[in-house]
XYZ file of C-alpha atoms in Angstrom:
621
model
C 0.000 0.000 0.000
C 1.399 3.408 -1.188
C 1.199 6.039 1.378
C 2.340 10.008 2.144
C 3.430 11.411 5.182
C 0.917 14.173 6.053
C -0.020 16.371 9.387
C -3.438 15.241 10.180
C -4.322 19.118 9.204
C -2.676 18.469 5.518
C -4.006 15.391 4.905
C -7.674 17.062 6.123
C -7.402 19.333 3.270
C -6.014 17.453 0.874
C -9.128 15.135 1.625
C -11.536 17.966 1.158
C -10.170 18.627 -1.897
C -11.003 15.635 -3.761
C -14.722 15.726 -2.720
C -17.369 15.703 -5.589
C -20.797 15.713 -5.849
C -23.302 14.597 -8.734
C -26.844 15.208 -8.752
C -28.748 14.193 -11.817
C -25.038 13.612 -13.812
C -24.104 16.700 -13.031
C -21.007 16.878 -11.397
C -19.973 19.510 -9.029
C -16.784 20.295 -6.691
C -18.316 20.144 -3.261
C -15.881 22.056 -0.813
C -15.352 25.321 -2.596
C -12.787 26.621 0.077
C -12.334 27.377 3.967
C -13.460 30.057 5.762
C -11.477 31.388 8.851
C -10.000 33.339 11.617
C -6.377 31.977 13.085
C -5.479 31.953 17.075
C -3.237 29.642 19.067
C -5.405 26.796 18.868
C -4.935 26.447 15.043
C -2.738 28.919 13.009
C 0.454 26.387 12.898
C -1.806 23.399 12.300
C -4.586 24.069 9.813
C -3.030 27.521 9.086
C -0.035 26.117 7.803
C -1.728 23.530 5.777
C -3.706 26.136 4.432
C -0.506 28.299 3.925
C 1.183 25.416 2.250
C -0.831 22.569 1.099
C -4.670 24.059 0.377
C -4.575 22.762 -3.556
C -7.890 24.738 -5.168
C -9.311 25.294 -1.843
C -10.188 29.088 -1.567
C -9.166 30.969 1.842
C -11.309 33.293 2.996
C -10.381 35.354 6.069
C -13.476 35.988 8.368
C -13.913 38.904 10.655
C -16.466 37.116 12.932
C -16.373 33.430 13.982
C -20.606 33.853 13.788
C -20.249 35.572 10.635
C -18.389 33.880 8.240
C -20.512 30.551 9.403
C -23.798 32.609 8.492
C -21.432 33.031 4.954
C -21.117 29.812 4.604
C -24.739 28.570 5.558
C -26.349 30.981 3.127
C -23.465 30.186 0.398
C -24.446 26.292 0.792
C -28.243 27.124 0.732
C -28.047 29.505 -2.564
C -26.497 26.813 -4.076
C -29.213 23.956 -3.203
C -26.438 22.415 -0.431
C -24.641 21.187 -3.690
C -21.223 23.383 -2.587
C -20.035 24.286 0.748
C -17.249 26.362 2.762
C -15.623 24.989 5.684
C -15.345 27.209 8.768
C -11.928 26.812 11.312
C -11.142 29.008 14.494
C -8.857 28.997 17.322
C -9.662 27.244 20.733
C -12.025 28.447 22.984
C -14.276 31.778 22.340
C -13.373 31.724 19.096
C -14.819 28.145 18.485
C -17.883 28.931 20.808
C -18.415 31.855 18.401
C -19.626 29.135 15.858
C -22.263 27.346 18.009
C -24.999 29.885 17.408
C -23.964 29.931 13.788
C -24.023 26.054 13.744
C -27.406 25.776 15.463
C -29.012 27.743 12.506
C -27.435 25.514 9.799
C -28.545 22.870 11.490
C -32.204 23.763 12.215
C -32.513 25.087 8.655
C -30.818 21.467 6.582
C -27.834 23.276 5.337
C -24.503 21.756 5.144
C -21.494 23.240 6.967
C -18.482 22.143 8.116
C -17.048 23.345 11.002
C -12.981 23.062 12.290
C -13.027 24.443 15.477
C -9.250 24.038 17.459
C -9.057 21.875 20.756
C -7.458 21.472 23.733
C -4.042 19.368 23.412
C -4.839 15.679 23.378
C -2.069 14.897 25.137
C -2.765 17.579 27.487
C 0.661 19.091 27.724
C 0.920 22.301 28.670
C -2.598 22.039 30.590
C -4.445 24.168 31.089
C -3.432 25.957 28.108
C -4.614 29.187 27.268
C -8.194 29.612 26.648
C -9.153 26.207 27.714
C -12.404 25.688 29.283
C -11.945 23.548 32.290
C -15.006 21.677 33.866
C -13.090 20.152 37.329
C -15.928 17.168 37.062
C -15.200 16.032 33.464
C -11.303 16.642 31.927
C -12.294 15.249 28.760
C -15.005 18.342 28.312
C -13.935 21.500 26.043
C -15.124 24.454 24.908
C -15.970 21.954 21.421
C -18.738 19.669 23.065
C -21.201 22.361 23.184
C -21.320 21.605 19.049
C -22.883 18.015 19.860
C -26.320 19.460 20.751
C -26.447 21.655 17.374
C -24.317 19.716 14.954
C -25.798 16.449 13.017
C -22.576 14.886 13.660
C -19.909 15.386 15.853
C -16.003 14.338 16.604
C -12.926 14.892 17.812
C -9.908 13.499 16.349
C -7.128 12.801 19.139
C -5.119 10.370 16.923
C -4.469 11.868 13.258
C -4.918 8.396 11.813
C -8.581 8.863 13.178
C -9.686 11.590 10.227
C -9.944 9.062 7.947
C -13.087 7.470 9.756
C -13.916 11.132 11.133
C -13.853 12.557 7.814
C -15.408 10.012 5.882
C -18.502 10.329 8.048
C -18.536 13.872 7.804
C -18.976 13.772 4.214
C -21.636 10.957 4.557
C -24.096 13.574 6.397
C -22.766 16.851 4.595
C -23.906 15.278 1.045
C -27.525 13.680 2.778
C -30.235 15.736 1.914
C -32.298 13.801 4.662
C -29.646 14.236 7.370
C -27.783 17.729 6.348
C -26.722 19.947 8.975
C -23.601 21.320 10.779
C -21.052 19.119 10.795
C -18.185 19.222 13.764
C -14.611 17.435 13.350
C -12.984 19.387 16.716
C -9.290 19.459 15.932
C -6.884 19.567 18.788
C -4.025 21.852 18.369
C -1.331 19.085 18.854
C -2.777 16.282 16.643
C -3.307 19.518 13.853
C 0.628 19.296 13.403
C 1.164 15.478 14.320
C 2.093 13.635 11.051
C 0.925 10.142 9.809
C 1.397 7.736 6.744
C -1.868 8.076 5.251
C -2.936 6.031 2.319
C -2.790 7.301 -1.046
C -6.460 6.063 -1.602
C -7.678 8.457 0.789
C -7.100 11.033 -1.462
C -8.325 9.902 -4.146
C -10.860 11.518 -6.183
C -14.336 10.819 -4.661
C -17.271 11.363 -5.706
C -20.853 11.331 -3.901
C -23.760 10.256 -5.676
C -27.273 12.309 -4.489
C -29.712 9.740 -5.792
C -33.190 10.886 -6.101
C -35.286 8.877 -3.404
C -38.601 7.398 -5.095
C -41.378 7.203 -3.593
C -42.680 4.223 -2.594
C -45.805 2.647 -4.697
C -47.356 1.879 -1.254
C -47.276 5.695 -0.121
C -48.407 6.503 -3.794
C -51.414 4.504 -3.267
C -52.841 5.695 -0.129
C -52.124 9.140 -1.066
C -54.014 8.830 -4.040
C -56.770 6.776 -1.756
C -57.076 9.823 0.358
C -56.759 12.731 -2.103
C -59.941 11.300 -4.236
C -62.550 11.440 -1.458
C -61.331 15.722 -0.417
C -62.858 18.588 -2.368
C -60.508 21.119 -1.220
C -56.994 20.353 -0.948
C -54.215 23.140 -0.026
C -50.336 22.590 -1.476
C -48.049 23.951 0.641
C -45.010 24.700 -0.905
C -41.953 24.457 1.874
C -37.994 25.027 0.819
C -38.065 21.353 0.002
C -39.411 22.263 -3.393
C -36.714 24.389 -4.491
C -33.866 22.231 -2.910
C -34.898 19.724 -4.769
C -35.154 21.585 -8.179
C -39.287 20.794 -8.326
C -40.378 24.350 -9.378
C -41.655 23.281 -12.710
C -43.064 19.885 -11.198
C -45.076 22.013 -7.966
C -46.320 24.017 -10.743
C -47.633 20.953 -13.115
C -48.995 19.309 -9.924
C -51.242 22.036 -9.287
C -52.103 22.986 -12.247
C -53.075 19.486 -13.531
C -55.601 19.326 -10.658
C -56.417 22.369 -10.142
C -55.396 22.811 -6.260
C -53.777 26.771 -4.982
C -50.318 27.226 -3.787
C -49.601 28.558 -0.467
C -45.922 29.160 0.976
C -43.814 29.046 3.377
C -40.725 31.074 4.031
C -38.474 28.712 3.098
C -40.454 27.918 -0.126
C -40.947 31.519 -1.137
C -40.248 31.726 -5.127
C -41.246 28.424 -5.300
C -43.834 29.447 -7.926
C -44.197 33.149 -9.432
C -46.547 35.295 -7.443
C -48.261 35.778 -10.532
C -49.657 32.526 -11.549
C -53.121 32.277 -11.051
C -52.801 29.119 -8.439
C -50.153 31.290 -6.482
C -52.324 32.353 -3.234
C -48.950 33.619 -0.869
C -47.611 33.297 1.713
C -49.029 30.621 4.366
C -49.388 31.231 8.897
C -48.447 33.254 11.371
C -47.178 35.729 8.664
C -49.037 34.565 5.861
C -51.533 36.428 3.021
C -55.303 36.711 3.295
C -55.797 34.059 0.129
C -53.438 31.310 1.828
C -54.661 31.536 5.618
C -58.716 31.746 4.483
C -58.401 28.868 2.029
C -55.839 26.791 5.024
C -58.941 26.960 7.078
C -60.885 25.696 4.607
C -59.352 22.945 3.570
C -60.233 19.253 3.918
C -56.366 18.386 2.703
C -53.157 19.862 2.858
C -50.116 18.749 0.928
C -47.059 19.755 2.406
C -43.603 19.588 0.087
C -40.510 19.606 1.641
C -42.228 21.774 4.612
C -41.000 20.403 8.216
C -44.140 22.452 9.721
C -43.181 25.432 12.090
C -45.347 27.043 14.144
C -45.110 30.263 11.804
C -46.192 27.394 8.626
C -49.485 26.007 11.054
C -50.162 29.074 13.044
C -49.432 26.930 15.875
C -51.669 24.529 14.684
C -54.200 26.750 14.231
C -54.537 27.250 10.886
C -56.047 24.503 9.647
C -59.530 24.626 11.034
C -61.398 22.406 9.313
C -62.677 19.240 11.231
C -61.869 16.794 8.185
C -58.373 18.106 7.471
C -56.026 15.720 6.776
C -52.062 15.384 5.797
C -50.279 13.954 2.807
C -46.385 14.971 3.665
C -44.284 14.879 1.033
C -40.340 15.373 2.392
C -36.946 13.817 1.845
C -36.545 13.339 5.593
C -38.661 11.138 7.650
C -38.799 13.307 10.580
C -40.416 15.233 8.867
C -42.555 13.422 6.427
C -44.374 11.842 9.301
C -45.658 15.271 11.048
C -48.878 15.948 11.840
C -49.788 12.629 11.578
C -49.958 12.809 7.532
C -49.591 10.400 5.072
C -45.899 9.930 4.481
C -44.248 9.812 0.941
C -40.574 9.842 2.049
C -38.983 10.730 -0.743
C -37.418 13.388 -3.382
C -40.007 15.876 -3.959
C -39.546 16.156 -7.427
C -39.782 12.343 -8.066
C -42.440 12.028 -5.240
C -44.466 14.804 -7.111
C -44.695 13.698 -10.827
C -45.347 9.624 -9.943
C -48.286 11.086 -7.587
C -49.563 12.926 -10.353
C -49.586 10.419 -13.270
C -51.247 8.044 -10.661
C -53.797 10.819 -9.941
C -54.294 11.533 -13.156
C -55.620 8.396 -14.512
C -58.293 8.677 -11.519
C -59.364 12.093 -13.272
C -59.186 13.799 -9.992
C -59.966 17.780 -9.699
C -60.309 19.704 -6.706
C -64.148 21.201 -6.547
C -63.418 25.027 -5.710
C -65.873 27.258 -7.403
C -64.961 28.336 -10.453
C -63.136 32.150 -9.776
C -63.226 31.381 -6.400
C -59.216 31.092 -6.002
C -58.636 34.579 -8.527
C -61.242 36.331 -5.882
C -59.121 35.415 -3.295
C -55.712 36.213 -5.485
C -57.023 39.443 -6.576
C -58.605 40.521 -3.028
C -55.178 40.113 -2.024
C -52.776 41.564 -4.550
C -55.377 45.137 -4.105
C -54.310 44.497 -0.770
C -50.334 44.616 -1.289
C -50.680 47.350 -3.763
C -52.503 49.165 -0.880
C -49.585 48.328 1.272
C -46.513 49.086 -0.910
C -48.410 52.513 -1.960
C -48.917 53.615 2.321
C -48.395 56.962 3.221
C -47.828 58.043 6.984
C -47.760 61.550 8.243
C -44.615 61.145 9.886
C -42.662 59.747 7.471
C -41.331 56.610 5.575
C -43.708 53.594 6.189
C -42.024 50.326 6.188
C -44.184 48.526 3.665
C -44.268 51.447 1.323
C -40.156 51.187 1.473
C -40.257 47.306 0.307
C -42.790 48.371 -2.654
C -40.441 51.158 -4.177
C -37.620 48.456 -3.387
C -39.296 45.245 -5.002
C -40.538 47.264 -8.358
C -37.437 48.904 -8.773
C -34.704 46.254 -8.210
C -34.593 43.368 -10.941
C -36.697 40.503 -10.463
C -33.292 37.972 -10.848
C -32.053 39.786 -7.920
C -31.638 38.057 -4.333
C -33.079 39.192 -1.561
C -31.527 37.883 2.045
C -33.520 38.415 5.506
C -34.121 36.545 8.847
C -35.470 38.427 12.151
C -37.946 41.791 12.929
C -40.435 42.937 11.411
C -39.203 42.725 8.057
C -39.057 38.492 7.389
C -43.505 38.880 8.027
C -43.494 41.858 5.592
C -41.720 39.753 3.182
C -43.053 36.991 3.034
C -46.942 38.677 2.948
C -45.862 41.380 0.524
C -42.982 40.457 -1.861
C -43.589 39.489 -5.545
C -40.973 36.520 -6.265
C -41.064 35.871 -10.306
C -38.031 33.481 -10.321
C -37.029 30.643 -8.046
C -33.605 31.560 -5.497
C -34.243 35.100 -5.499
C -36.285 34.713 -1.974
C -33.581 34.013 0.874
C -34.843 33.755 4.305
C -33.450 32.442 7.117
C -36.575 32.144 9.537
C -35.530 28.099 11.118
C -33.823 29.691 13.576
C -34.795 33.891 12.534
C -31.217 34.697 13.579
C -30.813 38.073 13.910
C -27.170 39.193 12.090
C -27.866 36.552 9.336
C -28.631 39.271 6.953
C -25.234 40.803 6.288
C -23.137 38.068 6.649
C -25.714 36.208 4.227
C -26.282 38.131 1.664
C -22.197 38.660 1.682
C -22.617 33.730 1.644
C -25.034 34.433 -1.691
C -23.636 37.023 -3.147
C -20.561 34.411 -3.779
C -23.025 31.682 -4.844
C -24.677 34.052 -7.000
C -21.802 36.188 -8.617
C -23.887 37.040 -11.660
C -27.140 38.693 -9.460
C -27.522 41.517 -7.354
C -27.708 40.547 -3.558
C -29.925 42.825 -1.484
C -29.576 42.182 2.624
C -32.768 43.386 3.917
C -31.657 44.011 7.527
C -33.437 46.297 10.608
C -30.998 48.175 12.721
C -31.113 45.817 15.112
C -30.006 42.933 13.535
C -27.435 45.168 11.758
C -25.729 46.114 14.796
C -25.975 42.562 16.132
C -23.272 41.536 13.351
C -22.356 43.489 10.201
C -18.373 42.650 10.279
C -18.592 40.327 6.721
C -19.632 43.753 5.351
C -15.634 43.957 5.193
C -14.996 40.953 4.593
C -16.807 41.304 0.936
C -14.463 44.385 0.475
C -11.494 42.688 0.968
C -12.704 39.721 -1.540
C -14.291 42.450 -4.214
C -17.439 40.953 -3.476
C -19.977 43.326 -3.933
C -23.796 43.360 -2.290
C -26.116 46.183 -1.225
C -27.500 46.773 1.996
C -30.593 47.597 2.781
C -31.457 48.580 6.143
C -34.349 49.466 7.847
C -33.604 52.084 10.914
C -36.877 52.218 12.614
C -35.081 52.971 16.318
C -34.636 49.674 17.955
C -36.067 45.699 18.108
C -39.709 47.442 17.221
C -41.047 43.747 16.352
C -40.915 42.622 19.301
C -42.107 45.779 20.852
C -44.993 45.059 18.747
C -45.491 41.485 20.164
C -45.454 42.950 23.690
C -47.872 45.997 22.969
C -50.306 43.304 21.616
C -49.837 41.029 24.726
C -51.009 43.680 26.752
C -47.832 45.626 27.604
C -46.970 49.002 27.174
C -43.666 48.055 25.372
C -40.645 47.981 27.263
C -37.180 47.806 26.809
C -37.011 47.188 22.971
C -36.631 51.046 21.519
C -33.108 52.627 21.432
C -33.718 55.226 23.371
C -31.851 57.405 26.049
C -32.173 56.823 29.801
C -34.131 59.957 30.795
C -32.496 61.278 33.967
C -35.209 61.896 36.590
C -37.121 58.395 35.960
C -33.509 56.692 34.888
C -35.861 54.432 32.408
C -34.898 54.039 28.813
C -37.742 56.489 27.878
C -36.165 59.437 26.580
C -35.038 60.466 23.244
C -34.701 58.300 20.093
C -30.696 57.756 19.756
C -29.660 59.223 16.589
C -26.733 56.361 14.802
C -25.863 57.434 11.489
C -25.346 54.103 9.789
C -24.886 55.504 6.091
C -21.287 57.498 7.864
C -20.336 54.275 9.389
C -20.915 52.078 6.508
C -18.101 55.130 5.049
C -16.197 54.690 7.649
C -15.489 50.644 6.680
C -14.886 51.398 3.340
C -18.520 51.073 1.997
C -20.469 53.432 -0.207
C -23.563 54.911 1.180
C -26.570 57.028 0.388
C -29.640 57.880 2.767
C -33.260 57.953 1.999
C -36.237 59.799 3.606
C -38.765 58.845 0.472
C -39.646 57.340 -2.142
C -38.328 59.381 -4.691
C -35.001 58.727 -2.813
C -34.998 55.721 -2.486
C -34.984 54.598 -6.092
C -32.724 56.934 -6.755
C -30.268 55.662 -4.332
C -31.209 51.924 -5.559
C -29.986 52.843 -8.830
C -27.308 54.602 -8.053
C -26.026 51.851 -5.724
C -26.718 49.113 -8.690
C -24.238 50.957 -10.645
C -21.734 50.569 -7.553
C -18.855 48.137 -8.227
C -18.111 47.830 -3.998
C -20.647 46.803 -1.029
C -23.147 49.559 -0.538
C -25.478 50.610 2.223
C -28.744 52.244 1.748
C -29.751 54.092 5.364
C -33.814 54.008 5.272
C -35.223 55.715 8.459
C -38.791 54.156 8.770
C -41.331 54.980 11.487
C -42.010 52.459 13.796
C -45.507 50.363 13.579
C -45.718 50.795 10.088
C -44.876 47.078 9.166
C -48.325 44.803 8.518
C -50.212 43.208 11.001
C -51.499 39.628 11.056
C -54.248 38.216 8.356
C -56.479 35.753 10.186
C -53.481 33.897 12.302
C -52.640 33.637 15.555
C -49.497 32.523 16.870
C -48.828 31.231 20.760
C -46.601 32.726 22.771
C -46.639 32.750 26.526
C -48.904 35.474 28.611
C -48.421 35.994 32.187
C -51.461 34.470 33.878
C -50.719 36.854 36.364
C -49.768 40.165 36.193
C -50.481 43.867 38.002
C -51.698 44.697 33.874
C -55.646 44.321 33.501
C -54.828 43.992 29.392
C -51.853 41.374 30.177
C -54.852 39.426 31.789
C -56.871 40.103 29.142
C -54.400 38.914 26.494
C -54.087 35.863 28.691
C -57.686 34.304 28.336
C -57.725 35.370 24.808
C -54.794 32.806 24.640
C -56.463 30.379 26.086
C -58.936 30.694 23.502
C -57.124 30.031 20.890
C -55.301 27.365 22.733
C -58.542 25.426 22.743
C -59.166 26.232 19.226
C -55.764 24.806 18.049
C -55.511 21.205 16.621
C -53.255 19.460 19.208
C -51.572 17.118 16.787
């Protein structure tokens, strides 16, 4: 057996390297590069090899641990989880930087690889610097926090181990049904430790992503069920487009007739204009989708795994005779709900069910116009929306309507927490599939920058738009430099409506008076924060990085500065002040959260049997 000498940290590399990826013969390098930020714990191990011995892997240099793994997540999800970056840090805070990072790539399918430093394995010098040390447990690091939010988990402590270690990580990176963060924790030592590795290792490999049919079994019950309901729901979840089924969704419902609702991961699933295209679905859903949800006798769920946002928490689907056929990749999450299961690819699972279906000559039963009523009651209402004035300035929605009708429709939008993800996904007109990226599994707020900086390098031909609230801007912006440093140009958009105003909203309609969410100055004879807003001009510091910038107060403004920053050839930030409250409100959904059953507030109490209400109402399934 031929073999090369190797540190376990060049041989990782080299590994990574040689990883391929072929989905419907299309074959596609997997690990485009390696995200990172160097400390003790790994600049002479996986530094070096990076230094030295990366072959086409691309370094990028990080400016936040959290950051670049938000890069990385939305990178892997605007490419359908077909390419990936690998993430490494240093020991200690720098690794437990990743974890929040981690949990949202794991809660929302995506691959990513994480290379987070360790203690030494052979625990000489001990304790060395930055090492977490739990007296009860020695073998316990700052790295075992990753099991809980990682889909699999190691550390290597021998550097012949990576070649089990590794091969496993590349097992669940490539499984559509098992995707998620991945964690090899590398300790420092064993990073520089060499071993005779076999040539084979690094040999070319590729992974096969074989569409999973659908059983006939689940075909046939489906079918048994779907012929005796009159008014059947799709609901289109991010499933569809992972799977490439955008022109299959659309066949399926046209053939029989049945509306498309969405969720937020399924957004641009179907164009907003198609006359079986009825919006967004729950807690922030459209008028169209959450009337005909509680209507319907059957709901078809693709590639949806269910949120409470997606079921109002389970509230939306008030019909006594509702029932489930779940179509998803994973089984976890075909079986929700207690539907029907068709585990399988949604694309496959999508066209067998519909040439079985079809030689039943099943239709659904609405009324005829009865969907376009409900579409066109709707889009009046949007154009209502994107077209709102307010007295004291910018509203929010009208904002996103000058934004959506003057950007171009290929562009890519990039959001996850406040106010703006339910605007969105209510108001915005998707035309083309990809162009909708939201992060709402996990809602993390600083997603936006640091993903729209992760798609703007999937999507190097489009214009990437981070829709971002102050808030979440000043949560984490610092990939804003790194996309200067790689010439990698998106624009900015952000909201500044003084503070975390959505979930000032949620408390005002839970019966508080709002508290604690505003950025405002402590006043000096109450010493509350209740005093003036705090003015932050965000266009000067976006300057101050290296950014261009432009403000605007209107809409007249505002495309101006969208054009203007389209013809930009570096990162740009648009400063948009908007006055608080003016985002949309709910369109009959309800969504549970928990209200003080006591409190010195007669409209907390209030707000407290009205939940109770609605907890009764809910489907507890």
């Amino acid at each position: 057996m031929r073999t090369i000498r190797l540190t376990m940290a060049q041989a990782l590399l080299r590994f990574l390297d040689q990883q391929y990826i072929s989905v419907d013969g299309q074959e596609t390098k997997f690990v485009r590069g390696v995200m990172g930020i160097f400390g003790h714990g790994n600049v002479t191990g996986i530094g070096e090899a990076l230094e030295y011995s990366a072959g086409d892997l691309t370094y990028i240099q990080g400016k936040n641990e959290q950051g670049m793994v938000h890069a990385a997540t939305a990178y892997a999800k605007q490419k359908n989880r077909q390419q990936i970056y690998a993430c490494t840090t240093s020991i200690g805070p720098g690794a437990l930087n990743m974890v929040t990072a981690a949990a949202t790539a794991t809660v929302n399918r995506i691959p990513v690889l994480l290379l987070p430093g360790d203690n030494f394995a052979s625990r000489q010098p001990d304790p060395v610097l930055q090492q977490l040390e739990i007296t009860s447990d020695y073998t316990i690091s700052a790295t075992d926090p990753f099991k809980s939010v990682s889909k699999y988990w190691d550390r290597i402590v021998r550097p012949e181990q990576l070649m089990i270690a590794a091969t496993q990580a590349m097992r669940v990176l490539t499984d559509p049904a098992e995707t998620g963060a991945v964690t090899l924790a590398l300790p420092q030592d064993v990073q520089a430790e060499a071993y005779d590795y076999p040539e084979a290792f690094f040999e070319k490999k590729i992974h096969y992503i074989d569409r999973r049919p659908a059983t006939k079994e689940a075909i046939d019950r489906a079918v048994a069920l779907l012929l005796g309901k009159k008014r059947p729901l799709l609901i289109a979840g991010g499933g569809v487009l992972y799977a490439e089924a955008t022109k299959e969704l659309a066949e399926f419902a046209e053939t029989f007739g049945i509306p498309v609702a969405e969720t937020q991961a399924g957004k641009s699933s179907m164009p907003w204009n198609h006359p079986l295209h009825v919006g967004a679905i729950g807690v922030t859903g459209a008028l169209a989708a959450n009337k005909l949800a509680k209507q319907a006798d059957l709901i078809i769920g693709v590639g949806t795994r269910y949120s409470d946002f997606t079921t109002a928490s389970k509230s939306a689907f008030a019909n006594d005779n509702v029932a489930f056929i779940n179509i998803n990749i994973s089984g976890f999450d075909s079986s929700k709900l207690g539907g029907i299961s068709i585990t399988a690819d949604a694309k496959e699972a999508l066209n067998v069910l519909r040439e079985t279906l079809t030689s039943s000559e099943y239709t659904s039963s609405y009324e005829t116009g009865y969907i376009a009523a409900l579409k066109d009651e709707w889009d009046r209402e949007v154009d209502r929306l994107y077209q709102a004035e307010c007295a004291e300035g910018f509203a929010q929605t009208n904002a996103l309507g000058v934004i959506n009708e003057t950007i171009d429709s290929s562009s890519v939008v990039v959001c996850a927490a406040g106010s703006l993800p339910g605007d969105l996904h209510r108001l915005w007109r998707s035309t083309e599939p990809k162009t909708y990226h939201m992060e709402y599994g996990f809602s993390c707020m600083g997603y936006e920058v640091s993903g729209a900086f992760g798609a703007a390098l999937a999507e190097p031909g489009r214009e990437v738009y981070a829709i971002v609230g102050d808030g979440s801007y000043l949560m984490l912006h610092s990939e804003l430099v790194t996309s200067l440093q790689e010439g990698q140009k998106f624009t900015i958009l952000l909201f500044d409506n003084h503070g975390f105003q959505c979930i000032h909203n949620l408390q005002r309609s839970q019966g508080s008076e709002g508290f604690g969410n505003e950025f405002r100055y402590r006043e000096a004879g109450t010493r509350k924060l209740t005093g003036s807003y705090m003015p932050i001009d965000f266009a000067a510091h976006a300057r101050s990085l290296g950014a261009k910038s432009y403000k605007a107060t209107n809409p007249e403004e505002l495309r101006a500065a969208l054009l203007q920053a389209k013809a930009e050839t570096v990162t740009t930030l648009i400063e948009i002040p908007v006055v608080p409250g003016t985002n949309t409100g709910g369109y009959e959904s309800w969504w549970q959260v928990g209200v003080p059953e006591v409190s010195e507030s007669a409209k907390v109490l209030a707000a407290h049997e009205e939940m109770k209400k609605n907890i009764q109402a809910a489907k507890p399934i």
